[in-house]
Coordinates of C-alpha atoms in Angstrom, one line a residue:
M75 CA -2.6 -5.0 -10.4
A76 CA 0.8 -5.1 -12.1
K77 CA -0.6 -5.6 -15.6
A78 CA 1.1 -4.5 -18.7
G79 CA 0.4 -0.9 -19.7
T80 CA -0.4 0.3 -16.1
K81 CA 1.5 2.7 -14.0
L82 CA 0.6 3.2 -10.3
I83 CA 0.3 6.8 -9.2
A84 CA -1.1 6.6 -5.7
N85 CA -2.0 3.8 -3.3
N86 CA -4.2 3.9 -0.2
K87 CA -2.7 1.2 2.1
K88 CA -4.7 2.5 5.1
A89 CA -8.0 1.6 3.3
R90 CA -7.1 -2.1 3.3
F91 CA -6.1 -1.8 7.0
D92 CA -9.3 -0.1 8.1
Y93 CA -11.8 -2.0 5.9
F94 CA -12.6 -5.5 4.7
I95 CA -12.6 -4.9 1.0
E96 CA -15.3 -7.1 -0.5
D97 CA -15.6 -5.8 -4.1
T98 CA -13.5 -3.6 -6.3
Y99 CA -14.5 -1.5 -9.3
E100 CA -12.4 0.4 -11.9
A101 CA -13.6 3.9 -12.6
G102 CA -12.5 6.6 -14.9
I103 CA -12.1 10.1 -13.5
A104 CA -13.1 13.4 -15.0
L105 CA -10.0 15.7 -14.8
H106 CA -8.9 19.0 -16.3
G107 CA -5.7 19.2 -18.4
T108 CA -3.4 20.6 -15.7
E109 CA -4.6 18.0 -13.3
V110 CA -3.6 15.2 -15.7
K111 CA -0.1 16.7 -16.1
S112 CA 0.3 16.9 -12.4
I113 CA -0.8 13.3 -11.9
R114 CA 1.7 12.2 -14.6
M115 CA 4.3 13.7 -12.4
G116 CA 3.0 11.6 -9.5
K117 CA 1.6 14.5 -7.5
C118 CA -1.6 12.9 -6.2
S119 CA -2.8 11.7 -2.8
I120 CA -5.9 9.6 -1.8
K121 CA -5.0 9.0 1.8
E122 CA -7.9 11.0 3.3
S123 CA -10.4 10.6 0.5
Y124 CA -13.7 8.9 0.3
V125 CA -16.4 8.2 -2.4
R126 CA -20.1 9.1 -2.4
I127 CA -23.0 8.5 -4.7
E128 CA -25.2 11.5 -5.2
N129 CA -28.1 11.8 -7.7
G130 CA -27.0 8.6 -9.6
E131 CA -23.4 9.9 -10.0
V132 CA -20.3 8.9 -8.2
F133 CA -17.9 11.6 -6.7
V134 CA -14.6 11.3 -4.9
Y135 CA -14.0 13.8 -2.1
G136 CA -10.6 14.7 -0.5
M137 CA -8.5 13.5 -3.4
H138 CA -5.5 15.9 -3.5
V139 CA -4.0 16.7 -6.9
S140 CA -1.2 19.2 -6.5
P141 CA -1.4 22.3 -8.8
Y142 CA 0.7 21.9 -12.0
E143 CA 3.7 24.2 -11.6
K144 CA 3.5 25.6 -15.1
G145 CA -0.3 25.7 -15.2
N146 CA -0.7 29.3 -13.8
I147 CA -4.4 30.4 -14.3
F148 CA -5.5 27.0 -15.6
N149 CA -4.9 25.3 -12.3
K150 CA -7.9 24.0 -10.4
D151 CA -8.5 23.7 -6.6
P152 CA -6.3 20.8 -5.4
L153 CA -9.1 19.3 -3.3
R154 CA -12.1 19.9 -5.6
V155 CA -14.7 17.2 -5.9
K156 CA -14.0 14.9 -8.9
K157 CA -16.6 12.9 -10.8
L158 CA -15.9 9.2 -11.3
L159 CA -17.1 7.6 -14.5
L160 CA -18.9 4.3 -14.1
H161 CA -21.7 2.6 -16.0
Q162 CA -25.2 3.2 -14.7
H163 CA -25.7 -0.5 -13.9
E164 CA -22.5 -0.5 -11.8
I165 CA -23.6 2.6 -9.9
N166 CA -27.0 0.9 -9.2
K167 CA -25.3 -2.3 -8.0
I168 CA -23.0 -0.3 -5.7
A169 CA -25.9 1.8 -4.4
G170 CA -27.8 -1.3 -3.5
K171 CA -24.9 -2.7 -1.6
L172 CA -24.3 0.7 0.2
A173 CA -27.8 0.6 1.5
V174 CA -26.7 -2.3 3.7
Q175 CA -25.5 -0.7 7.0
G176 CA -21.7 -0.7 7.6
Y177 CA -20.6 -0.6 3.9
T178 CA -18.6 2.3 2.5
L179 CA -16.8 3.2 -0.7
V180 CA -13.1 4.1 -0.6
P181 CA -10.5 4.7 -3.3
L182 CA -7.8 2.1 -3.2
Q183 CA -5.4 3.3 -5.9
V184 CA -5.0 5.7 -8.8
Y185 CA -3.1 4.6 -11.9
F186 CA -2.7 5.1 -15.6
K187 CA -4.1 2.5 -17.9
G188 CA -2.7 3.4 -21.2
S189 CA -3.1 7.1 -21.4
L190 CA -6.3 7.2 -19.2
V191 CA -6.3 7.9 -15.4
K192 CA -8.3 5.2 -13.5
V193 CA -9.3 4.9 -9.9
E194 CA -9.9 1.6 -8.3
I195 CA -12.6 1.9 -5.7
G196 CA -13.4 -0.7 -3.1
L197 CA -16.7 -1.6 -1.4
G198 CA -15.7 -2.3 2.2
R199 CA -17.0 -3.0 5.7
G200 CA -15.3 -1.3 8.6
K201 CA -13.0 -3.3 10.8
K202 CA -13.3 -3.4 14.5
L203 CA -10.2 -2.7 16.7
Y204 CA -9.7 -6.5 17.4
D205 CA -9.7 -7.2 13.6
K206 CA -6.9 -4.6 13.2
R207 CA -4.9 -6.2 16.0
Q208 CA -5.2 -9.6 14.4
D209 CA -3.9 -8.1 11.1
I210 CA -0.9 -6.6 12.9
A211 CA -0.2 -9.9 14.7
K212 CA -0.3 -11.8 11.4
K213 CA 2.1 -9.3 9.8
D214 CA 4.5 -9.5 12.8
Q215 CA 4.4 -13.3 12.6
R216 CA 5.2 -13.3 8.9
R217 CA 8.0 -10.8 9.4
E218 CA 9.5 -12.9 12.2
A219 CA 9.3 -16.1 10.1
E220 CA 11.0 -14.3 7.2
K221 CA 13.7 -13.0 9.5
Q222 CA 14.3 -16.6 10.9
F223 CA 14.4 -18.0 7.4
K224 CA 17.0 -15.3 6.4
V225 CA 19.2 -16.0 9.4
K226 CA 19.0 -19.8 8.9
N227 CA 20.1 -19.4 5.3
L228 CA 23.1 -17.2 6.1
Y229 CA 24.9 -20.0 8.0

């Protein structure tokens, strides 16, 4: 996602560990002024958040945007439910896939695209414990191979 004009704010590494991400969507997010200022300072977390579709609209729950320090009375609740902006045909497509058991929507990352705040959401299937163990084993093998390569090249 390292395209020109984008700046990563928050990343949800745990989502890729816990789910097989099959599809990703880019959504805008409806924010208030002080929330945007806080996000510009990097004060945003999506670790414990999830996405739901209600009445044909998409909302993100549990996304923490810290209050802006100079915002006083204009600050909003840090954990308020935020609306995601998607086209209706995309929402219908996602809702159809969510009807299949085992699928869930999770936010993967929050970033600036130009001056707009965007959220990348992923449609994923939950991993079983043995799948997670396989991922950990692969990561360990890769790390060990890199270590061996580094040691070999030092001598």
